[in-house]
PDB file of C-alpha atoms in Angstrom:
ATOM      1  CA  MET A   1      -8.938  -8.339  -7.022  1.00 48.00           C
ATOM      2  CA  ASP A   2      -6.200 -11.174  -6.674  1.00 52.00           C
ATOM      3  CA  TYR A   3      -3.113  -9.967  -5.176  1.00 51.00           C
ATOM      4  CA  GLY A   4      -1.245 -13.340  -5.331  1.00 50.00           C
ATOM      5  CA  GLY A   5      -0.063 -15.480  -2.395  1.00 45.00           C
ATOM      6  CA  GLY A   6      -3.655 -16.953  -1.739  1.00 44.00           C
ATOM      7  CA  TRP A   7      -4.987 -13.547  -0.970  1.00 44.00           C
ATOM      8  CA  ALA A   8      -7.929 -12.201  -2.782  1.00 45.00           C
ATOM      9  CA  THR A   9     -10.585  -9.326  -2.516  1.00 45.00           C
ATOM     10  CA  THR A  10     -11.864  -8.192   0.856  1.00 44.00           C
ATOM     11  CA  SER A  11     -14.346 -10.231   2.778  1.00 41.00           C
ATOM     12  CA  TYR A  12     -16.450  -7.091   4.065  1.00 43.00           C
ATOM     13  CA  GLY A  13     -19.229  -7.376   1.644  1.00 42.00           C
ATOM     14  CA  ALA A  14     -20.364  -4.962  -0.948  1.00 41.00           C
ATOM     15  CA  GLN A  15     -17.474  -5.867  -3.142  1.00 41.00           C
ATOM     16  CA  GLY A  16     -16.169  -3.100  -5.205  1.00 40.00           C
ATOM     17  CA  GLY A  17     -18.853  -0.778  -3.683  1.00 38.00           C
ATOM     18  CA  ALA A  18     -20.570  -0.325  -7.075  1.00 38.00           C
ATOM     19  CA  GLY A  19     -23.455  -2.388  -6.070  1.00 39.00           C
ATOM     20  CA  GLY A  20     -24.084  -0.101  -2.876  1.00 38.00           C
ATOM     21  CA  GLY A  21     -26.275   2.813  -2.547  1.00 38.00           C
ATOM     22  CA  GLY A  22     -25.364   6.437  -2.271  1.00 39.00           C
ATOM     23  CA  PHE A  23     -24.312   8.750  -4.977  1.00 37.00           C
ATOM     24  CA  MET A  24     -24.241   7.142  -8.447  1.00 40.00           C
ATOM     25  CA  GLY A  25     -23.448   8.768 -11.848  1.00 41.00           C
ATOM     26  CA  GLY A  26     -25.850  11.472 -12.793  1.00 40.00           C
ATOM     27  CA  SER A  27     -27.009  12.466  -9.534  1.00 40.00           C
ATOM     28  CA  GLN A  28     -26.715  16.067  -8.097  1.00 40.00           C
ATOM     29  CA  GLY A  29     -23.230  17.426  -7.869  1.00 41.00           C
ATOM     30  CA  GLY A  30     -21.793  14.828 -10.125  1.00 40.00           C
ATOM     31  CA  SER A  31     -20.837  17.398 -12.981  1.00 39.00           C
ATOM     32  CA  GLN A  32     -19.058  19.643 -10.324  1.00 42.00           C
ATOM     33  CA  GLU A  33     -16.258  17.308  -9.444  1.00 45.00           C
ATOM     34  CA  ASN A  34     -13.250  15.790 -10.951  1.00 45.00           C
ATOM     35  CA  THR A  35     -14.084  13.249 -13.483  1.00 43.00           C
ATOM     36  CA  ALA A  36     -11.077  10.967 -13.155  1.00 45.00           C
ATOM     37  CA  GLY A  37     -11.823   7.600 -13.609  1.00 44.00           C
ATOM     38  CA  LYS A  38     -14.592   8.054 -16.164  1.00 49.00           C
ATOM     39  CA  GLY A  39     -15.097   5.218 -18.197  1.00 51.00           C
ATOM     40  CA  THR A  40     -13.350   2.639 -15.982  1.00 51.00           C
ATOM     41  CA  TYR A  41     -16.184   1.075 -14.400  1.00 50.00           C
ATOM     42  CA  GLY A  42     -15.757  -2.271 -16.524  1.00 52.00           C
ATOM     43  CA  GLN A  43     -11.861  -2.205 -14.955  1.00 64.00           C
ATOM     44  CA  ASP A  44     -12.810  -1.394 -11.489  1.00 74.00           C
ATOM     45  CA  THR A  45     -10.600  -2.440  -8.465  1.00 81.00           C
ATOM     46  CA  LEU A  46     -11.209  -2.224  -4.839  1.00 89.00           C
ATOM     47  CA  ARG A  47      -8.162  -1.630  -2.843  1.00 93.00           C
ATOM     48  CA  PRO A  48      -7.782  -1.274   0.946  1.00 94.00           C
ATOM     49  CA  VAL A  49      -5.756   1.809   2.014  1.00 95.00           C
ATOM     50  CA  THR A  50      -5.010   4.179   4.740  1.00 95.00           C
ATOM     51  CA  ILE A  51      -6.230   7.844   4.768  1.00 95.00           C
ATOM     52  CA  LYS A  52      -2.516   8.765   4.436  1.00 94.00           C
ATOM     53  CA  GLN A  53      -2.338   6.784   1.162  1.00 94.00           C
ATOM     54  CA  VAL A  54      -5.411   8.483   0.024  1.00 93.00           C
ATOM     55  CA  LEU A  55      -4.138  11.955   0.721  1.00 93.00           C
ATOM     56  CA  GLU A  56      -0.673  11.103  -1.011  1.00 92.00           C
ATOM     57  CA  ALA A  57      -2.325   9.418  -4.016  1.00 92.00           C
ATOM     58  CA  GLN A  58      -0.686  10.730  -7.280  1.00 90.00           C
ATOM     59  CA  GLN A  59      -2.663  12.158 -10.137  1.00 88.00           C
ATOM     60  CA  PRO A  60      -0.492  12.832 -13.416  1.00 85.00           C
ATOM     61  CA  HIS A  61      -3.208  15.170 -14.737  1.00 85.00           C
ATOM     62  CA  PRO A  62      -6.549  16.500 -13.808  1.00 81.00           C
ATOM     63  CA  ASP A  63      -8.418  13.850 -15.763  1.00 83.00           C
ATOM     64  CA  ALA A  64      -6.285  10.862 -14.804  1.00 87.00           C
ATOM     65  CA  THR A  65      -7.077   7.978 -12.519  1.00 89.00           C
ATOM     66  CA  PHE A  66      -5.268   8.394  -9.119  1.00 91.00           C
ATOM     67  CA  LYS A  67      -2.423   6.111  -8.556  1.00 92.00           C
ATOM     68  CA  ILE A  68      -1.082   4.640  -5.051  1.00 92.00           C
ATOM     69  CA  ASP A  69       2.445   2.838  -5.199  1.00 91.00           C
ATOM     70  CA  GLU A  70       2.252   3.523  -8.994  1.00 88.00           C
ATOM     71  CA  VAL A  71      -0.642   1.539  -9.265  1.00 89.00           C
ATOM     72  CA  GLU A  72      -4.223   2.977 -10.693  1.00 90.00           C
ATOM     73  CA  VAL A  73      -6.999   2.941  -8.029  1.00 90.00           C
ATOM     74  CA  THR A  74     -10.398   3.183  -9.140  1.00 88.00           C
ATOM     75  CA  GLN A  75     -12.154   2.421  -5.764  1.00 91.00           C
ATOM     76  CA  LEU A  76     -11.055   2.633  -2.372  1.00 92.00           C
ATOM     77  CA  SER A  77     -11.836   1.109   1.062  1.00 94.00           C
ATOM     78  CA  PHE A  78     -10.727   2.400   4.627  1.00 96.00           C
ATOM     79  CA  VAL A  79     -11.929   2.908   8.102  1.00 96.00           C
ATOM     80  CA  GLY A  80     -11.698   5.790  10.299  1.00 95.00           C
ATOM     81  CA  GLN A  81     -13.161   7.529  13.260  1.00 95.00           C
ATOM     82  CA  ILE A  82     -15.846  10.054  12.724  1.00 95.00           C
ATOM     83  CA  ARG A  83     -14.635  13.412  14.013  1.00 95.00           C
ATOM     84  CA  ASN A  84     -17.466  15.685  12.472  1.00 95.00           C
ATOM     85  CA  ILE A  85     -20.710  15.335  10.632  1.00 94.00           C
ATOM     86  CA  SER A  86     -21.998  18.105   8.319  1.00 93.00           C
ATOM     87  CA  THR A  87     -25.547  17.432   7.130  1.00 91.00           C
ATOM     88  CA  GLN A  88     -26.599  19.636   3.961  1.00 90.00           C
ATOM     89  CA  THR A  89     -29.700  19.410   1.603  1.00 88.00           C
ATOM     90  CA  THR A  90     -27.924  17.375  -1.054  1.00 90.00           C
ATOM     91  CA  ASN A  91     -25.180  15.544   0.874  1.00 91.00           C
ATOM     92  CA  ILE A  92     -23.767  14.539   4.250  1.00 93.00           C
ATOM     93  CA  THR A  93     -20.004  15.191   4.825  1.00 94.00           C
ATOM     94  CA  TYR A  94     -18.066  13.129   7.317  1.00 95.00           C
ATOM     95  CA  LYS A  95     -14.638  13.796   8.450  1.00 95.00           C
ATOM     96  CA  LEU A  96     -12.814  10.561   9.149  1.00 96.00           C
ATOM     97  CA  ASP A  97      -9.394  10.229  11.050  1.00 95.00           C
ATOM     98  CA  ASP A  98      -7.559   6.680  11.105  1.00 94.00           C
ATOM     99  CA  GLY A  99      -4.580   7.799  12.976  1.00 92.00           C
ATOM    100  CA  THR A 100      -2.569   8.353   9.666  1.00 92.00           C
ATOM    101  CA  GLY A 101      -4.509  11.411   8.398  1.00 93.00           C
ATOM    102  CA  THR A 102      -8.012  12.902   7.988  1.00 94.00           C
ATOM    103  CA  VAL A 103     -10.190  13.093   5.103  1.00 95.00           C
ATOM    104  CA  GLU A 104     -13.713  14.169   4.230  1.00 95.00           C
ATOM    105  CA  VAL A 105     -16.242  11.750   2.942  1.00 95.00           C
ATOM    106  CA  LYS A 106     -19.325  12.781   1.007  1.00 93.00           C
ATOM    107  CA  GLN A 107     -22.585  10.760   0.589  1.00 92.00           C
ATOM    108  CA  TRP A 108     -24.924  11.942  -1.438  1.00 89.00           C
ATOM    109  CA  ILE A 109     -28.646  11.802  -0.401  1.00 85.00           C
ATOM    110  CA  ASP A 110     -31.279  10.157  -2.323  1.00 77.00           C
ATOM    111  CA  ALA A 111     -34.153  12.432  -1.731  1.00 69.00           C
ATOM    112  CA  ASP A 112     -36.676   9.479  -2.416  1.00 66.00           C
ATOM    113  CA  ALA A 113     -35.285   7.379   0.444  1.00 59.00           C
ATOM    114  CA  ALA A 114     -34.345  10.174   2.890  1.00 54.00           C
ATOM    115  CA  SER A 115     -36.300  10.468   6.072  1.00 54.00           C
ATOM    116  CA  SER A 116     -35.572  11.818   9.481  1.00 47.00           C
ATOM    117  CA  ASP A 117     -34.592   8.429  11.143  1.00 47.00           C
ATOM    118  CA  ILE A 118     -33.021   6.615   8.277  1.00 46.00           C
ATOM    119  CA  SER A 119     -29.807   7.082   6.688  1.00 48.00           C
ATOM    120  CA  PRO A 120     -29.099   7.438   2.889  1.00 48.00           C
ATOM    121  CA  GLU A 121     -28.348   3.700   2.662  1.00 48.00           C
ATOM    122  CA  GLY A 122     -32.029   3.396   3.356  1.00 46.00           C
ATOM    123  CA  SER A 123     -31.726   0.460   6.138  1.00 46.00           C
ATOM    124  CA  LYS A 124     -28.803   1.555   8.539  1.00 50.00           C
ATOM    125  CA  PRO A 125     -28.874   3.873  11.608  1.00 54.00           C
ATOM    126  CA  LYS A 126     -27.375   7.267  11.266  1.00 78.00           C
ATOM    127  CA  LEU A 127     -23.863   7.269  12.163  1.00 91.00           C
ATOM    128  CA  ALA A 128     -22.465   9.283  14.963  1.00 93.00           C
ATOM    129  CA  VAL A 129     -19.534  11.382  15.779  1.00 94.00           C
ATOM    130  CA  ASN A 130     -16.616   9.316  17.634  1.00 93.00           C
ATOM    131  CA  GLU A 131     -17.884   6.155  16.132  1.00 94.00           C
ATOM    132  CA  TRP A 132     -15.740   4.047  13.797  1.00 95.00           C
ATOM    133  CA  ALA A 133     -16.859   3.522  10.208  1.00 95.00           C
ATOM    134  CA  ARG A 134     -16.049   1.753   7.074  1.00 95.00           C
ATOM    135  CA  VAL A 135     -16.166   3.495   3.711  1.00 95.00           C
ATOM    136  CA  TRP A 136     -16.066   2.214   0.130  1.00 94.00           C
ATOM    137  CA  GLY A 137     -15.924   4.982  -2.609  1.00 93.00           C
ATOM    138  CA  ARG A 138     -13.913   6.843  -5.084  1.00 92.00           C
ATOM    139  CA  LEU A 139     -11.183   9.416  -4.685  1.00 93.00           C
ATOM    140  CA  LYS A 140     -12.152  12.807  -6.017  1.00 91.00           C
ATOM    141  CA  GLN A 141     -10.558  16.309  -6.235  1.00 87.00           C
ATOM    142  CA  PHE A 142     -12.575  19.556  -6.686  1.00 85.00           C
ATOM    143  CA  ASN A 143     -10.904  23.054  -6.425  1.00 82.00           C
ATOM    144  CA  ASP A 144      -7.599  21.428  -5.137  1.00 81.00           C
ATOM    145  CA  ARG A 145      -9.354  19.540  -2.250  1.00 88.00           C
ATOM    146  CA  ARG A 146      -9.646  16.008  -2.118  1.00 90.00           C
ATOM    147  CA  HIS A 147     -12.452  14.069  -0.764  1.00 92.00           C
ATOM    148  CA  VAL A 148     -13.933  10.595  -1.211  1.00 94.00           C
ATOM    149  CA  GLY A 149     -17.259  10.087  -2.789  1.00 93.00           C
ATOM    150  CA  ALA A 150     -18.873   7.354  -0.797  1.00 93.00           C
ATOM    151  CA  HIS A 151     -20.978   4.457  -2.397  1.00 91.00           C
ATOM    152  CA  VAL A 152     -21.647   2.805   1.184  1.00 91.00           C
ATOM    153  CA  ILE A 153     -20.468   3.864   4.602  1.00 93.00           C
ATOM    154  CA  ARG A 154     -21.231   1.809   7.570  1.00 92.00           C
ATOM    155  CA  THR A 155     -20.543   1.472  11.241  1.00 93.00           C
ATOM    156  CA  VAL A 156     -17.688  -0.746  12.279  1.00 93.00           C
ATOM    157  CA  GLU A 157     -19.505  -3.043  14.602  1.00 91.00           C
ATOM    158  CA  ASN A 158     -16.486  -5.470  15.421  1.00 92.00           C
ATOM    159  CA  LYS A 159     -13.375  -3.408  16.373  1.00 90.00           C
ATOM    160  CA  MET A 160     -11.204  -6.246  15.165  1.00 93.00           C
ATOM    161  CA  ASP A 161     -12.122  -5.187  11.769  1.00 93.00           C
ATOM    162  CA  ILE A 162     -10.029  -1.995  12.144  1.00 93.00           C
ATOM    163  CA  VAL A 163      -6.940  -4.045  12.887  1.00 93.00           C
ATOM    164  CA  TYR A 164      -7.899  -6.453   9.948  1.00 93.00           C
ATOM    165  CA  HIS A 165      -8.213  -3.688   7.531  1.00 94.00           C
ATOM    166  CA  LEU A 166      -4.882  -2.128   8.511  1.00 93.00           C
ATOM    167  CA  LEU A 167      -3.072  -5.349   8.090  1.00 93.00           C
ATOM    168  CA  GLU A 168      -4.835  -5.764   4.711  1.00 93.00           C
ATOM    169  CA  ALA A 169      -3.832  -2.363   3.418  1.00 93.00           C
ATOM    170  CA  THR A 170      -0.202  -3.189   4.717  1.00 91.00           C
ATOM    171  CA  TYR A 171      -0.210  -6.322   2.833  1.00 90.00           C
ATOM    172  CA  VAL A 172      -1.274  -4.914  -0.351  1.00 91.00           C
ATOM    173  CA  HIS A 173       1.059  -2.005   0.137  1.00 91.00           C
ATOM    174  CA  LEU A 174       4.038  -4.346   0.205  1.00 88.00           C
ATOM    175  CA  TYR A 175       2.854  -6.581  -2.614  1.00 87.00           C
ATOM    176  CA  PHE A 176       2.968  -3.513  -5.142  1.00 87.00           C
ATOM    177  CA  THR A 177       6.228  -2.213  -3.436  1.00 86.00           C
ATOM    178  CA  ARG A 178       8.226  -5.343  -2.486  1.00 82.00           C
ATOM    179  CA  GLY A 179       6.652  -7.857  -5.133  1.00 81.00           C
ATOM    180  CA  ASP A 180       4.892 -11.017  -4.774  1.00 77.00           C
ATOM    181  CA  PRO A 181       5.301 -12.674  -1.330  1.00 73.00           C
ATOM    182  CA  SER A 182       5.895 -15.882  -2.870  1.00 72.00           C
ATOM    183  CA  GLN A 183       9.264 -15.042  -3.975  1.00 68.00           C
ATOM    184  CA  PHE A 184      10.298 -14.983  -0.535  1.00 65.00           C
ATOM    185  CA  SER A 185       9.016 -18.496   0.382  1.00 61.00           C
ATOM    186  CA  ASN A 186      11.319 -21.612   0.511  1.00 53.00           C
ATOM    187  CA  ASP A 187       9.292 -23.589  -1.820  1.00 49.00           C
ATOM    188  CA  GLY A 188      10.944 -25.943  -4.414  1.00 45.00           C
ATOM    189  CA  GLY A 189      10.154 -23.999  -7.346  1.00 45.00           C
ATOM    190  CA  GLY A 190      11.544 -20.744  -6.095  1.00 41.00           C
ATOM    191  CA  ALA A 191      14.541 -22.276  -4.900  1.00 39.00           C
ATOM    192  CA  ALA A 192      15.172 -23.788  -8.369  1.00 39.00           C
ATOM    193  CA  ALA A 193      14.686 -20.711 -10.162  1.00 39.00           C
ATOM    194  CA  VAL A 194      17.186 -18.964  -8.042  1.00 38.00           C
ATOM    195  CA  GLN A 195      19.646 -21.530  -8.228  1.00 40.00           C
ATOM    196  CA  GLN A 196      19.608 -21.525 -11.993  1.00 39.00           C
ATOM    197  CA  ASP A 197      20.864 -17.974 -11.947  1.00 41.00           C
ATOM    198  CA  GLY A 198      24.195 -19.202 -11.342  1.00 38.00           C
ATOM    199  CA  GLY A 199      24.970 -18.263  -7.461  1.00 41.00           C
ATOM    200  CA  TYR A 200      27.033 -15.261  -6.318  1.00 39.00           C
ATOM    201  CA  GLY A 201      29.688 -15.012  -8.908  1.00 39.00           C
ATOM    202  CA  GLY A 202      30.534 -18.488  -9.060  1.00 38.00           C
ATOM    203  CA  ALA A 203      30.302 -19.033  -5.062  1.00 38.00           C
ATOM    204  CA  GLY A 204      27.424 -21.709  -5.484  1.00 39.00           C
ATOM    205  CA  GLY A 205      23.684 -21.745  -6.043  1.00 39.00           C
ATOM    206  CA  ASP A 206      23.321 -22.748  -2.391  1.00 38.00           C
ATOM    207  CA  ASN A 207      24.415 -19.203  -1.439  1.00 43.00           C
ATOM    208  CA  MET A 208      21.279 -17.683  -2.891  1.00 49.00           C
ATOM    209  CA  SER A 209      19.205 -18.830   0.203  1.00 50.00           C
ATOM    210  CA  MET A 210      19.504 -16.919   3.588  1.00 52.00           C
ATOM    211  CA  ASN A 211      19.046 -19.440   6.456  1.00 51.00           C
ATOM    212  CA  GLY A 212      16.113 -21.047   4.414  1.00 52.00           C
ATOM    213  CA  ARG A 213      14.662 -18.007   2.909  1.00 57.00           C
ATOM    214  CA  VAL A 214      15.144 -17.192  -0.880  1.00 66.00           C
ATOM    215  CA  MET A 215      16.896 -13.878  -1.563  1.00 70.00           C
ATOM    216  CA  PRO A 216      14.889 -11.038  -2.981  1.00 76.00           C
ATOM    217  CA  ASN A 217      15.286 -10.186  -6.412  1.00 79.00           C
ATOM    218  CA  VAL A 218      18.408  -8.011  -6.700  1.00 82.00           C
ATOM    219  CA  SER A 219      21.007  -7.277  -9.370  1.00 86.00           C
ATOM    220  CA  ALA A 220      23.498  -9.619 -10.392  1.00 87.00           C
ATOM    221  CA  ASN A 221      26.503  -7.462  -8.855  1.00 88.00           C
ATOM    222  CA  ALA A 222      24.522  -7.240  -5.613  1.00 88.00           C
ATOM    223  CA  ARG A 223      24.487 -10.942  -5.445  1.00 88.00           C
ATOM    224  CA  LYS A 224      28.099 -11.341  -5.890  1.00 89.00           C
ATOM    225  CA  VAL A 225      28.918  -8.622  -3.226  1.00 89.00           C
ATOM    226  CA  TYR A 226      26.533 -10.542  -0.839  1.00 88.00           C
ATOM    227  CA  GLY A 227      28.386 -13.883  -1.759  1.00 87.00           C
ATOM    228  CA  VAL A 228      31.628 -12.220  -0.860  1.00 87.00           C
ATOM    229  CA  LEU A 229      30.513 -10.804   2.504  1.00 85.00           C
ATOM    230  CA  LYS A 230      28.814 -14.014   3.362  1.00 83.00           C
ATOM    231  CA  ASN A 231      31.653 -16.287   2.667  1.00 84.00           C
ATOM    232  CA  SER A 232      34.916 -14.463   3.259  1.00 79.00           C
ATOM    233  CA  MET A 233      37.043 -14.653   6.402  1.00 75.00           C
ATOM    234  CA  GLN A 234      36.330 -11.403   8.403  1.00 71.00           C
ATOM    235  CA  THR A 235      36.275  -9.835  11.731  1.00 72.00           C
ATOM    236  CA  ASN A 236      33.264  -8.655  13.535  1.00 73.00           C
ATOM    237  CA  GLU A 237      33.526  -5.302  11.819  1.00 77.00           C
ATOM    238  CA  GLY A 238      32.846  -6.870   8.345  1.00 82.00           C
ATOM    239  CA  LEU A 239      34.340  -6.062   5.031  1.00 86.00           C
ATOM    240  CA  HIS A 240      35.598  -2.630   3.754  1.00 87.00           C
ATOM    241  CA  VAL A 241      34.387  -1.770  -0.002  1.00 87.00           C
ATOM    242  CA  HIS A 242      38.047  -1.821  -1.249  1.00 89.00           C
ATOM    243  CA  ASN A 243      38.408  -5.491   0.033  1.00 88.00           C
ATOM    244  CA  VAL A 244      34.976  -6.488  -1.672  1.00 88.00           C
ATOM    245  CA  ALA A 245      36.020  -4.778  -4.927  1.00 88.00           C
ATOM    246  CA  ALA A 246      39.608  -6.332  -4.928  1.00 88.00           C
ATOM    247  CA  SER A 247      38.060  -9.827  -4.434  1.00 86.00           C
ATOM    248  CA  LEU A 248      35.494  -9.525  -7.036  1.00 87.00           C
ATOM    249  CA  GLY A 249      37.570  -7.327  -9.577  1.00 88.00           C
ATOM    250  CA  MET A 250      35.098  -4.948  -9.700  1.00 87.00           C
ATOM    251  CA  GLY A 251      35.056  -1.094  -9.425  1.00 89.00           C
ATOM    252  CA  VAL A 252      34.569   0.810  -6.173  1.00 89.00           C
ATOM    253  CA  ASN A 253      31.784   2.811  -7.588  1.00 90.00           C
ATOM    254  CA  GLU A 254      29.948  -0.904  -8.715  1.00 90.00           C
ATOM    255  CA  VAL A 255      30.474  -2.286  -5.295  1.00 90.00           C
ATOM    256  CA  MET A 256      29.146   1.012  -3.680  1.00 91.00           C
ATOM    257  CA  LYS A 257      26.105   0.737  -5.706  1.00 90.00           C
ATOM    258  CA  ALA A 258      25.471  -2.763  -5.056  1.00 89.00           C
ATOM    259  CA  GLY A 259      26.143  -2.528  -1.434  1.00 87.00           C
ATOM    260  CA  ASP A 260      23.383   0.389  -1.300  1.00 88.00           C
ATOM    261  CA  GLU A 261      21.061  -2.025  -2.883  1.00 86.00           C
ATOM    262  CA  LEU A 262      21.770  -4.919  -0.328  1.00 85.00           C
ATOM    263  CA  VAL A 263      21.319  -2.159   2.526  1.00 84.00           C
ATOM    264  CA  GLN A 264      17.840  -1.036   1.052  1.00 82.00           C
ATOM    265  CA  HIS A 265      16.760  -4.795   1.088  1.00 79.00           C
ATOM    266  CA  SER A 266      18.016  -5.222   4.893  1.00 79.00           C
ATOM    267  CA  LEU A 267      20.300  -7.854   3.632  1.00 83.00           C
ATOM    268  CA  ILE A 268      23.737  -6.116   4.941  1.00 83.00           C
ATOM    269  CA  TYR A 269      24.284  -3.173   7.334  1.00 81.00           C
ATOM    270  CA  THR A 270      27.173  -0.697   7.824  1.00 84.00           C
ATOM    271  CA  THR A 271      29.340  -1.072  10.657  1.00 83.00           C
ATOM    272  CA  VAL A 272      32.344   1.193  11.635  1.00 82.00           C
ATOM    273  CA  ASP A 273      31.579   3.578   8.664  1.00 84.00           C
ATOM    274  CA  ASP A 274      29.452   3.755   5.653  1.00 83.00           C
ATOM    275  CA  HIS A 275      32.142   1.842   3.540  1.00 85.00           C
ATOM    276  CA  THR A 276      32.225  -1.248   5.882  1.00 86.00           C
ATOM    277  CA  TRP A 277      29.515  -3.933   5.790  1.00 85.00           C
ATOM    278  CA  SER A 278      28.673  -7.113   7.393  1.00 84.00           C
ATOM    279  CA  VAL A 279      25.778  -9.604   6.497  1.00 83.00           C
ATOM    280  CA  LEU A 280      22.585  -9.211   8.466  1.00 75.00           C
ATOM    281  CA  GLU A 281      21.814 -12.664   9.835  1.00 67.00           C
ATOM    282  CA  PHE A 282      18.134 -13.751   9.791  1.00 51.00           C
TER     283      PHE A 282
END
């Protein structure tokens, strides 16, 4: 899956998890679990996540595909330290902890391939408690309890892969919540597109950049408020909302709403009180 900005799908191998071993459709236990995501195999995505994101994933109704950051997720990839292993006749249940939460991971046993010294993957040594493992699988829910049905689970041999994965999960989360990172770059196309918008209430298109960085996508009112805060003479305490409203000829409520938007984007900050702002220099 291409998330833009030159970043593509994970490089860990077993892309999508669908080509790996483990439990597949029609094996034991499949009919007992939530069937969310059924019929989506032609639209599968593989998303790196943290366990906290797994636990907080939204499911609009029992048959719906899970969503993280308002985006449908069919297959997941995450790392975690094994806290417990429970072996049963039909499956092995691992409890993994990555520092953000714990979740159970079930891997169904292929009776034909299982042996006393070989794991269900058929070629990998058995996993042990306290080892770090990487999981590829699908999020499932049964009797109001969530677990991940693993296609593949492997030992993390290089501990730098743990750091890489957490950075990867953070990147994808920010992509879906903040937008394509290319919008923050100062390339020619981005700057031209911003300047065509007309600047901050007539203050000039060059005000759309912040020390060489293109301003995030905010409302027209927010851009006007930012322009006044950036260009007006003021003390170290900044400008009060009433001064901004008077300069722009806008209502105080409109200015407050625009100011809140700029605060959320870390473009301005409050000073002596919640109604006085100053520009956050980068």
